[in-house]
Short mmCIF file of C-alpha atoms and ligand atoms in Angstrom, two decimals:
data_model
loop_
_atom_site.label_atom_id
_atom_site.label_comp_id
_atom_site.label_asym_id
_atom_site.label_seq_id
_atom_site.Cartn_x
_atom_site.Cartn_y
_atom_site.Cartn_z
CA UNK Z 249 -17.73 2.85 -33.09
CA UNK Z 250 -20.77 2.84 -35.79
CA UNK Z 251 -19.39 0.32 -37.72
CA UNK Z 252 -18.40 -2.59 -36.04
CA UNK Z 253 -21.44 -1.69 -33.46
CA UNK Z 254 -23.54 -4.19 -34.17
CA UNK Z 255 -21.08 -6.73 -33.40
CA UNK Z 256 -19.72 -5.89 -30.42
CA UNK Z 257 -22.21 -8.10 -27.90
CA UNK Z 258 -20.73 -11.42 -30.04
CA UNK Z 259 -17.28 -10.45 -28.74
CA UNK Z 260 -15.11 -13.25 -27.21
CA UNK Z 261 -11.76 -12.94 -25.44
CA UNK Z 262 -9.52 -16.05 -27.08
CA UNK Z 263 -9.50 -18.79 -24.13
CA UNK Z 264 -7.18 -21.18 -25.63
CA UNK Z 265 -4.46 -17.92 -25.61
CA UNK Z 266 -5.36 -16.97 -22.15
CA UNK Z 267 -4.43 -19.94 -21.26
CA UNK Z 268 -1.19 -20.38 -23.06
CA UNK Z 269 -0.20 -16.78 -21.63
CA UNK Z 270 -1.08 -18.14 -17.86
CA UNK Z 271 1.52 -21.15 -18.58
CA UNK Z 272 4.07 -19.07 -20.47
CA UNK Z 273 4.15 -16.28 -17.31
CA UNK Z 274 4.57 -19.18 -15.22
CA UNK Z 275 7.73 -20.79 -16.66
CA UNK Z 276 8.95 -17.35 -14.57
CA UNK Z 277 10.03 -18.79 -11.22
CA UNK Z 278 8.37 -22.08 -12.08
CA UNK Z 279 7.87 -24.27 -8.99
CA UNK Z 280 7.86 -28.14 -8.67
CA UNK Z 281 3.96 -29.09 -8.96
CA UNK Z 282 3.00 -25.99 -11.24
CA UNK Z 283 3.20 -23.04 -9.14
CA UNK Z 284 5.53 -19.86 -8.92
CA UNK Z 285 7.45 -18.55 -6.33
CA UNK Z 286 8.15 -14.94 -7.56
CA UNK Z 287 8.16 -12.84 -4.48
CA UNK Z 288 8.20 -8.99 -4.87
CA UNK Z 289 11.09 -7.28 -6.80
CA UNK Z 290 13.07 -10.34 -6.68
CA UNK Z 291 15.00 -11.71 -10.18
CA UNK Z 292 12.22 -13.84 -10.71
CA UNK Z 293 9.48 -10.83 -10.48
CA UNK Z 294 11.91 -8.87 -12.65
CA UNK Z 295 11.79 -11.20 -15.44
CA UNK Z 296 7.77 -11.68 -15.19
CA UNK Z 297 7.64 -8.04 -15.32
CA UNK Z 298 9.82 -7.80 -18.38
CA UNK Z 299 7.52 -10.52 -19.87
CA UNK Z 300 4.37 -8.78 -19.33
CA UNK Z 301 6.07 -5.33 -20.83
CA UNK Z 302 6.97 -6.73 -23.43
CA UNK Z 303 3.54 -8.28 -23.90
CA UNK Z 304 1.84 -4.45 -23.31
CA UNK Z 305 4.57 -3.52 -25.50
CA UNK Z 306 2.95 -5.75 -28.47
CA UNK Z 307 -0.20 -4.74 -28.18
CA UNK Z 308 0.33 -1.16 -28.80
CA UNK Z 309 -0.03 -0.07 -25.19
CA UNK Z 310 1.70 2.83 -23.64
CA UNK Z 311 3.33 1.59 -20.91
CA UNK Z 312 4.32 3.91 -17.93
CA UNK Z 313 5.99 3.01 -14.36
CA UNK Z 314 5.47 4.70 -11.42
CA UNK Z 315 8.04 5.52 -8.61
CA UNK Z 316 6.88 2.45 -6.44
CA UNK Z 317 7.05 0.79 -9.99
CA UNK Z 318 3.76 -0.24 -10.66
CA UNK Z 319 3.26 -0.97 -14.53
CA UNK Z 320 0.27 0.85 -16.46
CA UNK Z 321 -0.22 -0.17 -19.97
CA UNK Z 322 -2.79 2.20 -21.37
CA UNK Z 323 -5.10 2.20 -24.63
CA UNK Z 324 -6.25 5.37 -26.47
CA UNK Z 325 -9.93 6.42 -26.13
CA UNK Z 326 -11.78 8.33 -28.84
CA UNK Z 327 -11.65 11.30 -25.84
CA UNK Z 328 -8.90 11.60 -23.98
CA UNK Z 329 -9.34 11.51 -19.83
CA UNK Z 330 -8.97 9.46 -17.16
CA UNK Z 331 -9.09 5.51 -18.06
CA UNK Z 332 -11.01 2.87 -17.02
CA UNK Z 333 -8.71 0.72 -15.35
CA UNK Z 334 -8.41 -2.87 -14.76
CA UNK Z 335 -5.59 -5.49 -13.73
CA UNK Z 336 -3.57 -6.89 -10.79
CA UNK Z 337 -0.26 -8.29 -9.67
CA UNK Z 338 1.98 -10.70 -11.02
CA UNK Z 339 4.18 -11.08 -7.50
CA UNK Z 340 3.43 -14.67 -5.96
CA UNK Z 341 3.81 -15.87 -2.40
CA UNK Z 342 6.78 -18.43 -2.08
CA UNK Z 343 4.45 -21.42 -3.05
CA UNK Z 344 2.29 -19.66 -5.23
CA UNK Z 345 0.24 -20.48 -7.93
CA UNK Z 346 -0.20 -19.58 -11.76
CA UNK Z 347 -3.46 -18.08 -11.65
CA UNK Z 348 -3.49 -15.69 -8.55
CA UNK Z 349 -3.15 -12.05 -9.65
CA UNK Z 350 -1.46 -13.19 -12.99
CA UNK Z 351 -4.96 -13.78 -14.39
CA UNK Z 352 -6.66 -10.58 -14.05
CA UNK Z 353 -3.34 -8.70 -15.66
CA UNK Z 354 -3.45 -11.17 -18.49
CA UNK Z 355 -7.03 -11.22 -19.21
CA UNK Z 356 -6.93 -7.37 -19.38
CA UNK Z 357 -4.71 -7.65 -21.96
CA UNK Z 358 -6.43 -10.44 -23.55
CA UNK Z 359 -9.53 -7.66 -23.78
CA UNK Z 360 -7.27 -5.15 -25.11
CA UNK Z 361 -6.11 -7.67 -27.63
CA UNK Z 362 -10.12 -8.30 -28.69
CA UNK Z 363 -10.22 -4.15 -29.16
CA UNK Z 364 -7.44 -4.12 -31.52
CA UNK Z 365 -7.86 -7.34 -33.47
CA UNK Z 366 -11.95 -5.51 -33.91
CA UNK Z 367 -9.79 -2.01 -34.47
CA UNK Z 368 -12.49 -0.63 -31.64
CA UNK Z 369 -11.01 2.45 -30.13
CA UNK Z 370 -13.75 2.95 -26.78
CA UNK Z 371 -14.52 6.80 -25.92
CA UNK Z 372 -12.41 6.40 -22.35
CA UNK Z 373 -8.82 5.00 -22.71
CA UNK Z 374 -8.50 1.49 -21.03
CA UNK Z 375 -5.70 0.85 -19.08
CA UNK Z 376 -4.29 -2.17 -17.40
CA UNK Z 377 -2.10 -2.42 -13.78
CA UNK Z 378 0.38 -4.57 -12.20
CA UNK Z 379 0.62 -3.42 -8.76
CA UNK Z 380 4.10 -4.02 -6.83
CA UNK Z 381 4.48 -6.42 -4.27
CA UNK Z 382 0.13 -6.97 -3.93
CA UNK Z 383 1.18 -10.16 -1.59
CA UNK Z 384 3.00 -9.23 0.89
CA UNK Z 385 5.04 -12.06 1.25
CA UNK Z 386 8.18 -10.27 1.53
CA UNK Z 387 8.00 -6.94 2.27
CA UNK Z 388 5.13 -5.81 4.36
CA UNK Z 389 2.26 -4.73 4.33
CA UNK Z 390 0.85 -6.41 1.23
CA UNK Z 391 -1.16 -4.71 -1.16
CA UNK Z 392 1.22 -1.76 -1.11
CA UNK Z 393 1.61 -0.65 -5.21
CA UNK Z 394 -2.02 -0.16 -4.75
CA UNK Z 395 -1.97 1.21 -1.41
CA UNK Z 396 0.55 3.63 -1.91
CA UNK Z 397 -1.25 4.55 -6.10
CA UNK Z 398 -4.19 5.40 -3.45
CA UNK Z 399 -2.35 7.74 -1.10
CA UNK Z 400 -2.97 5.51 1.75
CA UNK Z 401 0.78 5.16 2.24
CA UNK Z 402 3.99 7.44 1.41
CA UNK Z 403 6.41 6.82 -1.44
CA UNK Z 404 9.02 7.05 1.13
CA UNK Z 405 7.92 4.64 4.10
CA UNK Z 406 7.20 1.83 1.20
CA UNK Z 407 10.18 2.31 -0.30
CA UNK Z 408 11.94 2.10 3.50
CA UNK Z 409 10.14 -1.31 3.83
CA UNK Z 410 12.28 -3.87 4.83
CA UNK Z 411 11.85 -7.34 3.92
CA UNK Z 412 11.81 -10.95 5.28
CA UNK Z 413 15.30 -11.44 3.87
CA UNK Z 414 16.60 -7.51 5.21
CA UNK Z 415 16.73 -6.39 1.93
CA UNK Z 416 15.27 -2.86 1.74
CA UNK Z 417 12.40 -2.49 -0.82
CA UNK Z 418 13.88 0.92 -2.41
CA UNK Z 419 16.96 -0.58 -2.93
CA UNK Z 420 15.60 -3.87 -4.36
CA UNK Z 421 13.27 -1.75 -7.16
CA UNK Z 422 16.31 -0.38 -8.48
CA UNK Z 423 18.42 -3.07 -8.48
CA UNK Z 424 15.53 -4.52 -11.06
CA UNK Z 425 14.89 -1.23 -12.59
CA UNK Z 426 11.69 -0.66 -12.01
CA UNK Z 427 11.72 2.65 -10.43
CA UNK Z 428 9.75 4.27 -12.74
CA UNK Z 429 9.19 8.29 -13.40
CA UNK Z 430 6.01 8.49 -13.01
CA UNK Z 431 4.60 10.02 -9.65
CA UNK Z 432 2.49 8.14 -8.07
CA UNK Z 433 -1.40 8.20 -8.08
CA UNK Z 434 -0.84 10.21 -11.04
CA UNK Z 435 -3.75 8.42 -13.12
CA UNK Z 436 -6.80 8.14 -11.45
CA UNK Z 437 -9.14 5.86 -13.51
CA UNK Z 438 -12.81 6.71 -13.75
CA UNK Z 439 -13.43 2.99 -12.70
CA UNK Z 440 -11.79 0.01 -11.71
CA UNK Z 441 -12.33 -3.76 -12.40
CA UNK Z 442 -10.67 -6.39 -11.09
CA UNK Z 443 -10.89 -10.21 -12.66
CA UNK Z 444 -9.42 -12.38 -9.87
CA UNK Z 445 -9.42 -16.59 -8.73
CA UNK Z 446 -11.74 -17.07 -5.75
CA UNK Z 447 -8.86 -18.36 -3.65
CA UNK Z 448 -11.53 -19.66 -1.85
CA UNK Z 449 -14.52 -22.84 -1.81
CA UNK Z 450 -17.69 -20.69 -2.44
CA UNK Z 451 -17.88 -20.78 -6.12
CA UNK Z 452 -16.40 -24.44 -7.08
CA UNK Z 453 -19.05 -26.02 -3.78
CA UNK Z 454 -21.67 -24.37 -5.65
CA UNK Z 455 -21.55 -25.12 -9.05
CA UNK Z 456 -21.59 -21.63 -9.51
CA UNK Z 457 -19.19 -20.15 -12.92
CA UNK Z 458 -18.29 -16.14 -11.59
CA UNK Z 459 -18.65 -14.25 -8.39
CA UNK Z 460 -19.77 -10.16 -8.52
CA UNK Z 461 -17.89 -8.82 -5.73
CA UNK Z 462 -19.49 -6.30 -3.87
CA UNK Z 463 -17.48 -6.30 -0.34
CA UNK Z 464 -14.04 -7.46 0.60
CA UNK Z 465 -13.43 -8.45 4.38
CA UNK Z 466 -11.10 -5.85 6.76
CA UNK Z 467 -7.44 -7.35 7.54
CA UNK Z 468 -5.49 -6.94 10.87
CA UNK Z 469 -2.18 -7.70 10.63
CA UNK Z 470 -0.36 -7.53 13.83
CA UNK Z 471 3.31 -8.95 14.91
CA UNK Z 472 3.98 -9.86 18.99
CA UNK Z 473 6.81 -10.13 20.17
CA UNK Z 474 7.00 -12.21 23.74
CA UNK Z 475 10.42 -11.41 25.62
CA UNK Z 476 10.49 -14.19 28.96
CA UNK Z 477 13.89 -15.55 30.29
CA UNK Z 478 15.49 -18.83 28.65
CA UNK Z 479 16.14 -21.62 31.60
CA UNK Z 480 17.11 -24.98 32.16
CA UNK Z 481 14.22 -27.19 31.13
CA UNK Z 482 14.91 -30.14 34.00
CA UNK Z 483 15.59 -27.83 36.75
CA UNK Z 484 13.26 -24.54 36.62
CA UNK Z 485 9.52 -25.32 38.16
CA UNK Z 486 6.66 -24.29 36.46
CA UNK Z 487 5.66 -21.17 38.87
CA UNK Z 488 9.29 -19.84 38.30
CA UNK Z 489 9.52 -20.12 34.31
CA UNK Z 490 8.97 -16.68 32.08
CA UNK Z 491 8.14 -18.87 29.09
CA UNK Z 492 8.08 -17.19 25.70
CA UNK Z 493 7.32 -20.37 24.09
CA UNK Z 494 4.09 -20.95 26.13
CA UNK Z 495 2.77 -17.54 26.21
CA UNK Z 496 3.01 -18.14 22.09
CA UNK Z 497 1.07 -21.05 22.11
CA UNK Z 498 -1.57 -19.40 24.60
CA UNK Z 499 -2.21 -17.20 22.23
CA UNK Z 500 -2.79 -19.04 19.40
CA UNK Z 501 -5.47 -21.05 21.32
CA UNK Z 502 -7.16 -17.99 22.57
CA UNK Z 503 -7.49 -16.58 19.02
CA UNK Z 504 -9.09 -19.78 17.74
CA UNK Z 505 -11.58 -19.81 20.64
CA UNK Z 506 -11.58 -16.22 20.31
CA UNK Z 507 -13.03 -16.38 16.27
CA UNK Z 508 -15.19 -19.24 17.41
CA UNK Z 509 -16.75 -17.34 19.89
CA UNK Z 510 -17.69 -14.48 17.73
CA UNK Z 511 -18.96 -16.22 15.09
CA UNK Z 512 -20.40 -14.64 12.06
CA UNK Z 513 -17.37 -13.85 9.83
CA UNK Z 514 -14.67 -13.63 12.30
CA UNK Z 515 -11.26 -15.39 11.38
CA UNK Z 516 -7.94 -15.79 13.00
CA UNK Z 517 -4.26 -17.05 12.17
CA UNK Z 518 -1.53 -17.35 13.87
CA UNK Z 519 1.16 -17.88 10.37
CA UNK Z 520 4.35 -17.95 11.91
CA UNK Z 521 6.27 -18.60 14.89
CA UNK Z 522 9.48 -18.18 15.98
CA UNK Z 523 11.34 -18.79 19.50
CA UNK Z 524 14.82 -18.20 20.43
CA UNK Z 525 16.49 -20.02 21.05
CA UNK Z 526 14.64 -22.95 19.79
CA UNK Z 527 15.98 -25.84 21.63
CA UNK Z 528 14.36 -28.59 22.69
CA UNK Z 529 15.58 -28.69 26.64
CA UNK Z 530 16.10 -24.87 26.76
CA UNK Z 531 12.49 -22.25 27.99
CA UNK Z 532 12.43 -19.80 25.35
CA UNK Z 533 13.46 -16.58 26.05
CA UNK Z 534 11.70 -15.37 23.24
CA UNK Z 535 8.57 -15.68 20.72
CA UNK Z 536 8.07 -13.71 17.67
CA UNK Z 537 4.40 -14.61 16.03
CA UNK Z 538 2.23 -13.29 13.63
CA UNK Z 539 -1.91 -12.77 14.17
CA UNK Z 540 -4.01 -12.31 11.00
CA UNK Z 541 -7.71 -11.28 11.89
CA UNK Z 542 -10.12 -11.15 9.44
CA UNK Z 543 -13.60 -9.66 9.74
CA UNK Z 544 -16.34 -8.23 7.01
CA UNK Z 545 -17.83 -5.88 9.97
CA UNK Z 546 -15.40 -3.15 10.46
CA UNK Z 547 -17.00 -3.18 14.37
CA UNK Z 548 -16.31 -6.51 15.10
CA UNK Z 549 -12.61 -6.32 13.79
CA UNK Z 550 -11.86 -3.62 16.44
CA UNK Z 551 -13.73 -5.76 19.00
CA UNK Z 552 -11.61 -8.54 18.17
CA UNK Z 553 -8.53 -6.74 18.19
CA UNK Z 554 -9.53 -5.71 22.23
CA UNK Z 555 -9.70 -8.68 22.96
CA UNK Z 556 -6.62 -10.01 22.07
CA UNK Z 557 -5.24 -6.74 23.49
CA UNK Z 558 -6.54 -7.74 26.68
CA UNK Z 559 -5.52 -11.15 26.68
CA UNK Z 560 -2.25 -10.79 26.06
CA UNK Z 561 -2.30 -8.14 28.38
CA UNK Z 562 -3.51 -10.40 31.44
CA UNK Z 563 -1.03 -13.15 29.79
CA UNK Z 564 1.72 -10.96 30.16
CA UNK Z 565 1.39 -10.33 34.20
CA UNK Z 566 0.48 -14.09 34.54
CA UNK Z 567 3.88 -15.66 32.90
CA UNK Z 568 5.61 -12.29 34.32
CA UNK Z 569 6.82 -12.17 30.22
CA UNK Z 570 6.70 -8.74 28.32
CA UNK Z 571 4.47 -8.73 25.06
CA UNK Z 572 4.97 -5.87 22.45
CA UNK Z 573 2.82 -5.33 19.55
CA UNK Z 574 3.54 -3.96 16.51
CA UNK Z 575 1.08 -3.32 13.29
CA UNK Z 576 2.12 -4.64 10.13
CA UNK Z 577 -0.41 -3.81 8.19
CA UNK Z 578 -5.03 -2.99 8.82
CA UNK Z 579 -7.34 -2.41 6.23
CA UNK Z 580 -11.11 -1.73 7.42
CA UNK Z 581 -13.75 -3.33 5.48
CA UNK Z 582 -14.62 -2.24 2.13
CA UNK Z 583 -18.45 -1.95 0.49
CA UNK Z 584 -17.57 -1.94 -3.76
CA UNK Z 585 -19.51 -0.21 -6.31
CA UNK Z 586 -22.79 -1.39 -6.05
CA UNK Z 587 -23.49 -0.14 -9.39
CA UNK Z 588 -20.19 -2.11 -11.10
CA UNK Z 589 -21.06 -5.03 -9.04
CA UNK Z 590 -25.12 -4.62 -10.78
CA UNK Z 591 -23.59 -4.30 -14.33
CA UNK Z 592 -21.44 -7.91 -13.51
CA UNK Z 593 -24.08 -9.80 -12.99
CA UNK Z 594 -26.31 -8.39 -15.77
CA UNK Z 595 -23.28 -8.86 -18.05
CA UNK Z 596 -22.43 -12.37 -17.08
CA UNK Z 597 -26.48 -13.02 -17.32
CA UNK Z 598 -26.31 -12.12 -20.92
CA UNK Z 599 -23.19 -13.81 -21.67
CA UNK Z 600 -24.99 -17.10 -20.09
CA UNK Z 601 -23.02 -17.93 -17.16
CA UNK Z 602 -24.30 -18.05 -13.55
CA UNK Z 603 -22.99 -15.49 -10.93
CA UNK Z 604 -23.69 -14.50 -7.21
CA UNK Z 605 -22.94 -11.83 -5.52
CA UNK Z 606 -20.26 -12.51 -2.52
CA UNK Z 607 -17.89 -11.07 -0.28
CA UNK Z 608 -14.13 -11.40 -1.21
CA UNK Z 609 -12.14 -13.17 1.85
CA UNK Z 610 -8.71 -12.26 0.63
CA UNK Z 611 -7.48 -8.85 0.26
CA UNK Z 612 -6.83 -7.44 -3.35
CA UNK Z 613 -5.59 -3.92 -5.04
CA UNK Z 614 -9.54 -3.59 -6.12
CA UNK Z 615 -10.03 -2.20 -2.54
CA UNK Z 616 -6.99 0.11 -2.47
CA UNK Z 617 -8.29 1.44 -5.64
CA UNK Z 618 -12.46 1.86 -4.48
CA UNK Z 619 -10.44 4.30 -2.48
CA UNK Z 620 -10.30 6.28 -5.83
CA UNK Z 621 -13.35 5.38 -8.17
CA UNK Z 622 -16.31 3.12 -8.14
CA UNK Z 623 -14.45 -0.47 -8.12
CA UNK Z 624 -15.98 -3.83 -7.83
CA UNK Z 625 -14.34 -7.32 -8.55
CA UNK Z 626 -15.14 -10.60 -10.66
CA UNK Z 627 -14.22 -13.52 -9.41
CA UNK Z 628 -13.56 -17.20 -11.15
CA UNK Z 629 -13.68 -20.39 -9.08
CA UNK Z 630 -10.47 -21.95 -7.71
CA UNK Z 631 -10.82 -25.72 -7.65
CA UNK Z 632 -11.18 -26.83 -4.45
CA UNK Z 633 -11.01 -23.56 -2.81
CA UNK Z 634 -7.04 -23.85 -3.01
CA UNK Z 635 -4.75 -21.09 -3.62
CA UNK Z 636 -1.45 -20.03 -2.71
CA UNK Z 637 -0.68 -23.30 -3.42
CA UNK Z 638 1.02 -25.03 -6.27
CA UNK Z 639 -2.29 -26.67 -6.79
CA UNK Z 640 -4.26 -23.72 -7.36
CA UNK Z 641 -6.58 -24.28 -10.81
CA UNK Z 642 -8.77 -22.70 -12.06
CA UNK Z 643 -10.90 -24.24 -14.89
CA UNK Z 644 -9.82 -23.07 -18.51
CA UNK Z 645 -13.80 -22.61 -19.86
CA UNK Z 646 -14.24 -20.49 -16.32
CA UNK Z 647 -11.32 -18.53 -16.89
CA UNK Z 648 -12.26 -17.30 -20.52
CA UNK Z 649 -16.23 -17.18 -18.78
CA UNK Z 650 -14.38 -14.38 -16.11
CA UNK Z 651 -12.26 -12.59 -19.37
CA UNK Z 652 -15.67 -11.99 -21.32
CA UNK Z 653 -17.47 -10.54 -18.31
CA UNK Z 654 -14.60 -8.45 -17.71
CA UNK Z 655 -14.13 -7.53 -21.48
CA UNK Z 656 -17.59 -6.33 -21.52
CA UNK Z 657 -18.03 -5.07 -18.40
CA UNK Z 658 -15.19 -2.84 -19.15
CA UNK Z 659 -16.53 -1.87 -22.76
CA UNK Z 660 -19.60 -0.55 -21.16
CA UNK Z 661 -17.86 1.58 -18.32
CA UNK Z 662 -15.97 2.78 -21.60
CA UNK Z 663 -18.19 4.41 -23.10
CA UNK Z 664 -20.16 6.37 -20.68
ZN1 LIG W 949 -3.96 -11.98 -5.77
#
């Protein structure tokens, strides 16, 4: 790149178009207040997918689908290899915002559209992702295009998932055609950069512009299911109940006293509840609940899932209820490229905006894909820490701030 060398450092990705690309993919399942609700591989995700194709599609990429139908649009390199990869998913929880995931696909291709508008062909190809079904929020577990790109799950259990609705996830990629022919894992970039909101307060409290990620916190996903004996609410005594119900709400409390206890970076959430048969003068025979625990130390996840072990089991001889537990989803802790995570901060120091280093407290593809190549993340601020949420922002000057870093950040790993 001889010629246009000299310019390259003065390189800006377009923020006003970013921007206008961040509204236009979120006219796709649009949401009162702003957001999107376009869970995985439903109509809505289908037509954001068909939007952001036919986006790659413009820009000259080569766009390939895997089986689990994650999209790859990739960009020639002077020599031909594996890519340096970046992107994310475009799949939203129910009341999801317009910036979550959505960003980092569409400032990739923002970068790729600096590249061509400069006619810059980098020595590695580029390429950018959208990972299927990164949320989770209908099939289980989340992060799974990613997950399964990495090896760290078969074709055929993801495509066996079942979702909330008892759709089955195989069925549901086809039905959108997006069962692509591609095997999975098939490219393995050299490295892999993620550009993602905070979804949390860190950045926005501090007045800080970008985050360099350089660990993401281990998720336990767990579902428990309490089976006690529905009674007459007026005439059973307390000692003689088998209450689903309470045993529920017992454990709730114990995992908030539970994460206070162990301080540090615990966390724990129970998201949903559900008793049978939900009446208001009937005991519940039955509780189905969810526990999300959340810990940077891969140590003091497993300690916290013992514990809860051993409560419920102590619960479950005290209420004389049965409590069965079944994994949904666990990913340990995971330490990033230190060496990405280095060249984000030095690039974001030249460009003139302020970064710290941080841990991520959400989970992302990024750590699927450190299973395969150095990875680290960028992240932008989210205005008052909100996110999935139809309030989620993000400000437009930091989102163009985040696209630069990543452009050049990625133009670097390019061409060594
Ligand atoms: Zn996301």
């Amino acid at each position: 790149m001889t010629a246009a060398g000299p310019r390259i450092a003065d390189f800006r990705i377009d923020g006003a178009r970013l921007t206008a690309r961040l509204d236009a993919l979120a006219q796709v399942g649009a949401i009162e207040g702003g957001g999107c609700c376009r869970l995985a591989l439903t109509d809505a995700d289908k037509a954001g997918r068909d939007l952001v194709v036919e986006w790659m599609r413009e820009l000259g990429l080569f766009v390939r689908i895997d089986a689990i139908g994650n999209i790859f649009g990739i960009r020639a390199g002077r020599e031909d290899g594996p890519p340096v990869m970046t992107g994310s998913h475009i799949d939203t929880v129910r009341t999801g915002g317009r910036y979550d995931g959505n960003y980092g696909v569409l400032a990739g291709l923002e970068v790729v559209r600096v590249l061509n508008a400069a006619e810059i062909l980098t020595r590695r190809p580029l390429a950018v992702a959208v990972f299927t079904n990164e949320e989770g929020a209908r099939f289980a577990p989340d992060m799974m295009g990613s997950l399964v790109h990495a090896g760290g799950l078969s074709l055929a259990e993801a495509l066996a998932a079942r979702g909330i609705d008892g759709a089955v996830l195989g069925d549901e990629l086809a039905r959108i055609g997006y069962v692509g022919d591609m095997p999975v894992g098939t490219i393995r970039p050299r490295a892999f950069v993620e550009l993602h909101i905070e979804q949390g307060p860190v950045l926005d409290a501090e007045g800080v512009t970008l985050g360099a990620v350089d660990s993401l916190q281990g998720i336990s996903w767990q579902e428990l299911t309490i089976e006690g004996q529905s009674n007459h609410a007026g005439t059973t005594p307390l000692r003689l109940r088998r209450d689903a119900g309470f045993a529920a709400a017992a454990i709730a409390l114990f995992l908030r006293e539970l994460a206070q206890r162990m301080g540090g970076n615990q966390l724990a959430t129970v998201g949903r509840v559900e008793l049978v048969p939900n009446i208001i003068n009937v005991i519940a025979q039955r509780a189905t609940m969810t526990v999300d625990l959340r810990n940077t130390d891969a140590d003091a996840l497993r300690e916290a899932e013992r514990r809860l072990a051993a409560f419920t089991a102590d619960l479950a001889r005290a209420e004389k209820v049965e409590i069965r537990a079944r994994r949904l989803a666990r990913f340990d802790p995971v330490v990033f490229d230190a060496g990405i995570a280095a060249r984000i901060e030095r690039v974001a120091g030249r460009l003139g905006h302020s970064i710290r280093r941080m841990t991520s407290g959400a989970g992302h593809d990024a750590q699927m894909m450190a299973r395969l190549c150095p990875a680290a993340m960028i992240f932008a601020p989210s205005v008052g820490g909100l996110s999935h949420n139809v309030r989620e922002f993000t400000r437009p000057e930091d989102l163009a701030a985040g696209a630069d870093v990543l452009l050049h950040t990625l133009l670097e790993l390019a061409e060594e």
